[in-house]
Amino acid sequence: MDANDKTIVITGANTGIGRVVAVKLARAGARLVLACRSRERTEAALEEIRALGQAEPVFVKLDLGSLASVREAAAEILEVTDSIDVLINNAGLATVKGVTEDGYELHFGVNHLGHFLLTRLLLERLKASGPSRVVTVASRAHKRTRRGLVFEDLREPAKSATGFEEYAASKLANVLFSAELARRLEGAEVGTYAVHPGVVATEIWRNLPRLMQPLVKPFMWTPEQGAYSTLRCAASPEVADETGLYYDEKGRVKRPSQLGRDDELAKKLWEFSEEAVAAFDEAL
Ligand SMILES: NC(=O)c1ccc[n+]([C@@H]2O[C@H](COP(=O)([O-])OP(=O)(O)OC[C@H]3O[C@@H](n4cnc5c(N)ncnc54)[C@H](OP(=O)(O)O)[C@@H]3O)[C@@H](O)[C@H]2O)c1
């Protein structure tokens, strides 16, 4: 890894894959900005990083389910860092029902729209810091959506029984976003990477029925194993010249699903997301 002296912003780093990624990057010499929704829940990760005796980690409060919080967090990040070498859009939730503060379906709002706005607000700094990278933790689950992105439904709570369909659609949005971002950044020194981390025993499964949890967890990777592909995309010199691609849990470039390769859909998602954040700005 080439992380020494780099400034790396990561969302959802208080637990799971994000925490392991943050600690490993700090150990490799990076200065970490942990953008998480609770300082209390992030304290153990901050302590673990401080104990390494490297650069002091920074906590920034970020609730991706609130566009106002994303704006505040982005402003604070720009305040505390002169450069951003890597942004890791890692935070996510699964199998929940509800809408965000701004009225978007929870998976779409948190996993995609919050990260869309955060990335957009940090983009000039990422460009000025080039060569830099935007890593988006997507999922192989993007292949499992049966309905794809149904734009008319994105302002309503999940309709599927478990919410998995909506989770899969939000992960499809992650894949499309990363590819479209690469196209829009052509000529800039910012690489984009969409990652499937593996099937990993983390808190993402907290909403599964309790009886099912002991059945699925033994077959999952540990968060340490699940951090591999994200770390590689964030800091390996081997992928420095790549952009707009999708990687599996072993860090290999893979073809996304047919919908994940649909450039028109990616453009439509970008425009929908632009309008969503513009509508929020107008309401201020
Ligand atoms: N685990 C897997 O098998 C798997 C497979 C494929 C993809 N992924 C992806 O990997 C990424 C990391 O997930 P994980 O498995 O490490 O799950 P995790 O242990 O549940 O961690 C998720 C992180 O996201 C944060 N988060 C959730 N909602 C948020 C919000 N509204 N605002 C800010 N942060 C929020 C959580 O914060 P709190 O602790 O405060 O809730 C937590 O820090 C996700 O994008 C997930 O979709 C995971």
Tab-separated table of C-alpha atoms and ligand atoms in Angstrom:
chain	number	residue	atom	x	y	z
A	1	MET	CA	0.000	0.000	0.000
A	2	ASP	CA	1.066	3.526	-0.757
A	3	ALA	CA	-0.749	5.397	2.009
A	4	ASN	CA	2.030	7.206	3.820
A	5	ASP	CA	1.196	10.901	4.407
A	6	LYS	CA	-2.056	10.586	2.461
A	7	THR	CA	-5.260	12.124	3.778
A	8	ILE	CA	-8.100	9.646	3.549
A	9	VAL	CA	-11.764	10.363	4.280
A	10	ILE	CA	-13.905	7.307	5.029
A	11	THR	CA	-17.594	7.063	5.877
A	12	GLY	CA	-18.995	4.491	8.326
A	13	ALA	CA	-15.607	3.693	9.860
A	14	ASN	CA	-16.817	3.020	13.406
A	15	THR	CA	-17.488	-0.656	12.767
A	16	GLY	CA	-17.328	-3.503	10.239
A	17	ILE	CA	-15.284	-3.269	7.065
A	18	GLY	CA	-14.824	0.497	7.357
A	19	ARG	CA	-13.172	0.267	10.755
A	20	VAL	CA	-10.649	-2.339	9.583
A	21	VAL	CA	-9.900	-0.314	6.443
A	22	ALA	CA	-9.390	2.871	8.476
A	23	VAL	CA	-7.053	1.226	11.001
A	24	LYS	CA	-4.965	-0.486	8.307
A	25	LEU	CA	-4.585	2.738	6.330
A	26	ALA	CA	-3.608	4.610	9.505
A	27	ARG	CA	-1.042	1.909	10.263
A	28	ALA	CA	0.365	2.452	6.765
A	29	GLY	CA	0.886	6.136	7.619
A	30	ALA	CA	-2.282	7.821	6.359
A	31	ARG	CA	-4.100	10.605	8.175
A	32	LEU	CA	-7.706	9.470	8.616
A	33	VAL	CA	-10.908	11.482	8.678
A	34	LEU	CA	-13.650	9.253	10.065
A	35	ALA	CA	-17.061	10.519	8.927
A	36	CYS	CA	-19.565	8.651	11.088
A	37	ARG	CA	-22.931	9.342	12.630
A	38	SER	CA	-22.033	8.940	16.305
A	39	ARG	CA	-18.862	10.141	18.042
A	40	GLU	CA	-19.606	7.784	20.910
A	41	ARG	CA	-19.777	4.764	18.595
A	42	THR	CA	-16.596	5.919	16.815
A	43	GLU	CA	-14.523	6.400	19.989
A	44	ALA	CA	-13.148	2.818	20.007
A	45	ALA	CA	-11.953	3.120	16.383
A	46	LEU	CA	-10.381	6.514	17.106
A	47	GLU	CA	-8.634	5.010	20.147
A	48	GLU	CA	-7.350	2.065	18.100
A	49	ILE	CA	-5.852	4.504	15.577
A	50	ARG	CA	-4.396	6.793	18.265
A	51	ALA	CA	-2.702	3.754	19.841
A	52	LEU	CA	-0.712	3.288	16.618
A	53	GLY	CA	1.103	6.531	17.425
A	54	GLN	CA	0.616	7.834	13.887
A	55	ALA	CA	-1.226	10.979	12.734
A	56	GLU	CA	-4.116	12.029	14.982
A	57	PRO	CA	-7.418	10.837	13.445
A	58	VAL	CA	-10.226	13.339	12.936
A	59	PHE	CA	-13.900	12.667	13.668
A	60	VAL	CA	-16.559	14.385	11.552
A	61	LYS	CA	-20.226	13.866	12.307
A	62	LEU	CA	-22.087	12.610	9.235
A	63	ASP	CA	-25.586	11.230	8.875
A	64	LEU	CA	-25.968	10.181	5.241
A	65	GLY	CA	-29.719	10.054	5.706
A	66	SER	CA	-29.810	13.842	5.991
A	67	LEU	CA	-28.646	16.065	3.123
A	68	ALA	CA	-28.251	18.908	5.653
A	69	SER	CA	-25.863	16.729	7.675
A	70	VAL	CA	-23.936	15.804	4.509
A	71	ARG	CA	-23.512	19.519	3.692
A	72	GLU	CA	-22.295	20.289	7.222
A	73	ALA	CA	-19.916	17.322	7.221
A	74	ALA	CA	-18.458	18.253	3.821
A	75	ALA	CA	-17.873	21.834	4.985
A	76	GLU	CA	-16.119	20.542	8.097
A	77	ILE	CA	-13.967	18.116	6.095
A	78	LEU	CA	-12.903	20.927	3.751
A	79	GLU	CA	-12.071	22.966	6.840
A	80	VAL	CA	-9.871	20.316	8.496
A	81	THR	CA	-7.997	19.092	5.409
A	82	ASP	CA	-6.095	20.982	2.716
A	83	SER	CA	-5.982	17.909	0.534
A	84	ILE	CA	-8.000	14.718	0.088
A	85	ASP	CA	-6.090	11.879	-1.513
A	86	VAL	CA	-8.790	9.243	-1.141
A	87	LEU	CA	-12.512	9.363	-0.380
A	88	ILE	CA	-13.963	5.992	0.627
A	89	ASN	CA	-17.758	5.878	0.401
A	90	ASN	CA	-18.134	2.852	2.670
A	91	ALA	CA	-21.121	3.420	4.994
A	92	GLY	CA	-24.260	1.506	4.255
A	93	LEU	CA	-27.348	-0.133	5.640
A	94	ALA	CA	-29.430	-3.076	4.542
A	95	THR	CA	-32.901	-4.538	4.874
A	96	VAL	CA	-34.581	-1.584	6.561
A	97	LYS	CA	-37.864	0.192	5.944
A	98	GLY	CA	-38.411	3.912	5.921
A	99	VAL	CA	-37.366	7.161	4.295
A	100	THR	CA	-34.526	9.597	4.940
A	101	GLU	CA	-34.981	13.036	6.482
A	102	ASP	CA	-35.436	14.363	2.933
A	103	GLY	CA	-38.010	11.749	1.982
A	104	TYR	CA	-35.974	9.214	-0.036
A	105	GLU	CA	-36.206	5.437	0.327
A	106	LEU	CA	-33.666	4.603	3.066
A	107	HIS	CA	-31.298	2.332	1.103
A	108	PHE	CA	-31.230	4.692	-1.859
A	109	GLY	CA	-30.959	7.801	0.322
A	110	VAL	CA	-28.164	6.592	2.614
A	111	ASN	CA	-26.191	4.214	0.405
A	112	HIS	CA	-26.327	6.336	-2.760
A	113	LEU	CA	-27.753	9.870	-2.449
A	114	GLY	CA	-25.847	10.894	0.691
A	115	HIS	CA	-22.595	9.675	-0.851
A	116	PHE	CA	-23.468	11.346	-4.169
A	117	LEU	CA	-23.759	14.738	-2.468
A	118	LEU	CA	-20.704	14.173	-0.267
A	119	THR	CA	-18.561	13.254	-3.285
A	120	ARG	CA	-19.844	16.213	-5.280
A	121	LEU	CA	-19.035	18.624	-2.444
A	122	LEU	CA	-15.515	17.215	-2.034
A	123	LEU	CA	-14.796	16.865	-5.748
A	124	GLU	CA	-12.921	20.134	-6.324
A	125	ARG	CA	-10.603	19.302	-3.406
A	126	LEU	CA	-10.115	15.763	-4.752
A	127	LYS	CA	-9.261	17.196	-8.174
A	128	ALA	CA	-6.849	19.717	-6.685
A	129	SER	CA	-5.202	16.864	-4.730
A	130	GLY	CA	-4.771	14.617	-7.803
A	131	PRO	CA	-3.749	11.920	-8.319
A	132	SER	CA	-6.599	11.005	-6.002
A	133	ARG	CA	-9.265	8.309	-5.769
A	134	VAL	CA	-12.942	7.811	-4.950
A	135	VAL	CA	-13.670	4.271	-3.759
A	136	THR	CA	-17.330	3.301	-3.443
A	137	VAL	CA	-18.148	0.141	-1.539
A	138	ALA	CA	-20.894	-1.398	-3.649
A	139	SER	CA	-21.839	-5.095	-3.621
A	140	ARG	CA	-22.312	-8.137	-5.801
A	141	ALA	CA	-25.899	-7.800	-4.592
A	142	HIS	CA	-26.291	-5.183	-7.353
A	143	LYS	CA	-26.790	-8.194	-9.666
A	144	ARG	CA	-29.687	-9.468	-7.587
A	145	THR	CA	-32.173	-6.664	-8.201
A	146	ARG	CA	-35.213	-7.905	-10.068
A	147	ARG	CA	-36.734	-4.493	-10.790
A	148	GLY	CA	-33.588	-2.374	-11.248
A	149	LEU	CA	-33.809	1.320	-10.409
A	150	VAL	CA	-37.476	2.291	-10.314
A	151	PHE	CA	-37.184	6.069	-10.119
A	152	GLU	CA	-40.903	6.547	-9.373
A	153	ASP	CA	-40.538	4.473	-6.176
A	154	LEU	CA	-37.496	6.219	-4.715
A	155	ARG	CA	-39.547	8.546	-2.536
A	156	GLU	CA	-41.354	5.740	-0.724
A	157	PRO	CA	-40.307	3.188	1.911
A	158	ALA	CA	-39.143	-0.226	0.657
A	159	LYS	CA	-41.967	-2.249	-0.860
A	160	SER	CA	-40.279	-5.678	-0.843
A	161	ALA	CA	-40.877	-7.916	2.178
A	162	THR	CA	-37.331	-7.751	3.576
A	163	GLY	CA	-36.001	-4.616	1.852
A	164	PHE	CA	-33.307	-6.687	0.107
A	165	GLU	CA	-34.609	-5.688	-3.343
A	166	GLU	CA	-34.155	-2.009	-2.427
A	167	TYR	CA	-30.695	-2.726	-0.926
A	168	ALA	CA	-29.672	-4.414	-4.185
A	169	ALA	CA	-30.988	-1.434	-6.187
A	170	SER	CA	-28.978	0.977	-4.014
A	171	LYS	CA	-25.845	-1.099	-4.662
A	172	LEU	CA	-26.628	-0.956	-8.391
A	173	ALA	CA	-26.740	2.833	-7.933
A	174	ASN	CA	-23.247	2.643	-6.330
A	175	VAL	CA	-21.868	0.783	-9.365
A	176	LEU	CA	-23.508	3.168	-11.869
A	177	PHE	CA	-22.401	6.226	-9.891
A	178	SER	CA	-18.759	5.132	-9.826
A	179	ALA	CA	-18.740	4.510	-13.596
A	180	GLU	CA	-20.520	7.780	-14.424
A	181	LEU	CA	-18.196	9.713	-12.108
A	182	ALA	CA	-15.221	8.332	-14.039
A	183	ARG	CA	-16.759	9.511	-17.330
A	184	ARG	CA	-17.424	12.976	-15.910
A	185	LEU	CA	-13.890	13.172	-14.522
A	186	GLU	CA	-12.205	12.392	-17.812
A	187	GLY	CA	-8.986	14.372	-17.960
A	188	ALA	CA	-8.891	14.940	-14.182
A	189	GLU	CA	-6.451	12.998	-12.044
A	190	VAL	CA	-9.174	11.306	-9.981
A	191	GLY	CA	-9.706	7.545	-10.301
A	192	THR	CA	-12.991	5.892	-9.342
A	193	TYR	CA	-13.416	2.328	-8.065
A	194	ALA	CA	-16.544	0.319	-7.181
A	195	VAL	CA	-15.904	-2.632	-4.872
A	196	HIS	CA	-17.628	-5.816	-3.758
A	197	PRO	CA	-15.990	-6.598	-0.381
A	198	GLY	CA	-17.197	-10.210	-0.084
A	199	VAL	CA	-19.912	-11.601	2.124
A	200	VAL	CA	-18.648	-10.427	5.479
A	201	ALA	CA	-19.772	-10.966	9.079
A	202	THR	CA	-20.511	-7.376	10.126
A	203	GLU	CA	-23.349	-5.385	11.627
A	204	ILE	CA	-24.901	-4.942	8.172
A	205	TRP	CA	-26.841	-8.098	9.013
A	206	ARG	CA	-28.211	-6.577	12.216
A	207	ASN	CA	-31.722	-6.404	10.761
A	208	LEU	CA	-31.887	-10.023	9.640
A	209	PRO	CA	-34.298	-12.073	11.750
A	210	ARG	CA	-32.290	-13.092	14.832
A	211	LEU	CA	-32.872	-16.783	14.239
A	212	MET	CA	-31.214	-16.590	10.812
A	213	GLN	CA	-28.001	-14.889	11.998
A	214	PRO	CA	-26.158	-17.916	13.454
A	215	LEU	CA	-27.023	-19.816	10.270
A	216	VAL	CA	-25.394	-17.386	7.837
A	217	LYS	CA	-22.498	-15.883	9.814
A	218	PRO	CA	-20.182	-18.964	9.933
A	219	PHE	CA	-19.991	-18.901	6.131
A	220	MET	CA	-18.958	-15.296	5.955
A	221	TRP	CA	-15.559	-13.674	5.734
A	222	THR	CA	-14.140	-11.752	8.673
A	223	PRO	CA	-14.059	-7.931	8.386
A	224	GLU	CA	-10.243	-8.233	8.025
A	225	GLN	CA	-10.691	-10.374	4.911
A	226	GLY	CA	-13.509	-8.148	3.692
A	227	ALA	CA	-11.268	-5.060	3.858
A	228	TYR	CA	-8.868	-6.381	1.198
A	229	SER	CA	-10.456	-5.152	-2.016
A	230	THR	CA	-11.321	-1.706	-0.639
A	231	LEU	CA	-7.758	-1.289	0.648
A	232	ARG	CA	-6.324	-2.314	-2.699
A	233	CYS	CA	-8.502	0.167	-4.588
A	234	ALA	CA	-7.754	2.915	-2.055
A	235	ALA	CA	-3.997	2.580	-1.831
A	236	SER	CA	-2.354	0.066	-4.125
A	237	PRO	CA	-0.084	1.525	-6.819
A	238	GLU	CA	-1.162	-1.455	-8.977
A	239	VAL	CA	-4.551	0.115	-9.738
A	240	ALA	CA	-3.350	3.728	-9.988
A	241	ASP	CA	-4.020	3.955	-13.734
A	242	GLU	CA	-7.468	2.341	-13.612
A	243	THR	CA	-10.793	4.150	-13.330
A	244	GLY	CA	-14.519	3.486	-13.601
A	245	LEU	CA	-14.148	-0.262	-12.983
A	246	TYR	CA	-15.814	-2.743	-10.644
A	247	TYR	CA	-13.751	-5.118	-8.439
A	248	ASP	CA	-14.623	-8.339	-6.660
A	249	GLU	CA	-13.623	-9.363	-3.118
A	250	LYS	CA	-10.207	-10.505	-4.309
A	251	GLY	CA	-9.509	-7.180	-5.990
A	252	ARG	CA	-10.026	-8.546	-9.504
A	253	VAL	CA	-11.727	-6.433	-12.147
A	254	LYS	CA	-15.158	-7.924	-12.891
A	255	ARG	CA	-17.935	-7.110	-15.307
A	256	PRO	CA	-20.925	-5.616	-13.460
A	257	SER	CA	-24.427	-6.834	-14.334
A	258	GLN	CA	-26.026	-5.700	-17.585
A	259	LEU	CA	-27.844	-2.924	-15.702
A	260	GLY	CA	-24.559	-2.007	-14.007
A	261	ARG	CA	-23.043	-1.416	-17.460
A	262	ASP	CA	-25.970	0.658	-18.750
A	263	ASP	CA	-24.487	4.098	-19.510
A	264	GLU	CA	-27.907	5.640	-20.180
A	265	LEU	CA	-29.191	4.450	-16.805
A	266	ALA	CA	-26.059	5.850	-15.134
A	267	LYS	CA	-26.691	9.233	-16.773
A	268	LYS	CA	-30.348	9.152	-15.724
A	269	LEU	CA	-29.345	8.315	-12.130
A	270	TRP	CA	-26.859	11.193	-12.112
A	271	GLU	CA	-29.507	13.635	-13.341
A	272	PHE	CA	-32.082	12.321	-10.843
A	273	SER	CA	-29.530	12.716	-8.022
A	274	GLU	CA	-28.580	16.237	-9.161
A	275	GLU	CA	-32.261	17.221	-9.123
A	276	ALA	CA	-32.761	15.640	-5.701
A	277	VAL	CA	-29.936	17.626	-4.105
A	278	ALA	CA	-30.931	20.800	-6.001
A	279	ALA	CA	-34.501	20.485	-4.692
A	280	PHE	CA	-33.057	20.283	-1.198
A	281	ASP	CA	-30.912	23.394	-1.800
A	282	GLU	CA	-33.937	25.342	-3.064
A	283	ALA	CA	-35.917	24.415	0.050
A	284	LEU	CA	-33.245	26.009	2.295
B	1	LIG	N1	-20.988	-7.200	5.029
B	1	LIG	C1	-21.205	-7.662	3.807
B	1	LIG	O1	-21.381	-8.880	3.580
B	1	LIG	C2	-21.233	-6.711	2.648
B	1	LIG	C3	-21.372	-7.260	1.348
B	1	LIG	C4	-21.381	-6.396	0.264
B	1	LIG	C5	-21.266	-5.031	0.467
B	1	LIG	N2	-21.150	-4.534	1.736
B	1	LIG	C6	-21.035	-3.078	1.893
B	1	LIG	O2	-19.949	-2.770	2.745
B	1	LIG	C7	-20.146	-1.482	3.333
B	1	LIG	C8	-19.789	-1.540	4.804
B	1	LIG	O3	-20.735	-2.358	5.456
B	1	LIG	P1	-20.378	-3.352	6.647
B	1	LIG	O4	-20.639	-4.724	6.163
B	1	LIG	O5	-19.082	-3.013	7.253
B	1	LIG	O6	-21.611	-3.009	7.640
B	1	LIG	P2	-21.691	-2.418	9.123
B	1	LIG	O7	-20.800	-3.155	10.030
B	1	LIG	O8	-23.162	-2.386	9.423
B	1	LIG	O9	-21.161	-0.922	8.935
B	1	LIG	C9	-21.921	0.023	8.244
B	1	LIG	C10	-21.445	1.398	8.584
B	1	LIG	O10	-22.294	2.340	7.911
B	1	LIG	C11	-22.738	3.298	8.868
B	1	LIG	N3	-24.010	3.912	8.535
B	1	LIG	C12	-25.214	3.314	8.408
B	1	LIG	N4	-26.147	4.243	8.188
B	1	LIG	C13	-25.523	5.445	8.176
B	1	LIG	C14	-25.960	6.784	8.022
B	1	LIG	N5	-27.248	7.108	7.854
B	1	LIG	N6	-25.034	7.779	8.052
B	1	LIG	C15	-23.742	7.488	8.258
B	1	LIG	N7	-23.270	6.251	8.432
B	1	LIG	C16	-24.159	5.241	8.401
B	1	LIG	C17	-22.827	2.527	10.165
B	1	LIG	O11	-22.873	3.426	11.251
B	1	LIG	P3	-23.641	3.019	12.631
B	1	LIG	O12	-22.753	2.029	13.309
B	1	LIG	O13	-23.777	4.313	13.353
B	1	LIG	O14	-24.956	2.434	12.233
B	1	LIG	C18	-21.538	1.718	10.080
B	1	LIG	O15	-20.463	2.525	10.448
B	1	LIG	C19	-21.617	-1.125	3.049
B	1	LIG	O16	-21.668	-0.198	1.999
B	1	LIG	C20	-22.226	-2.452	2.607
B	1	LIG	O17	-23.332	-2.271	1.737
B	1	LIG	C21	-21.124	-5.347	2.824
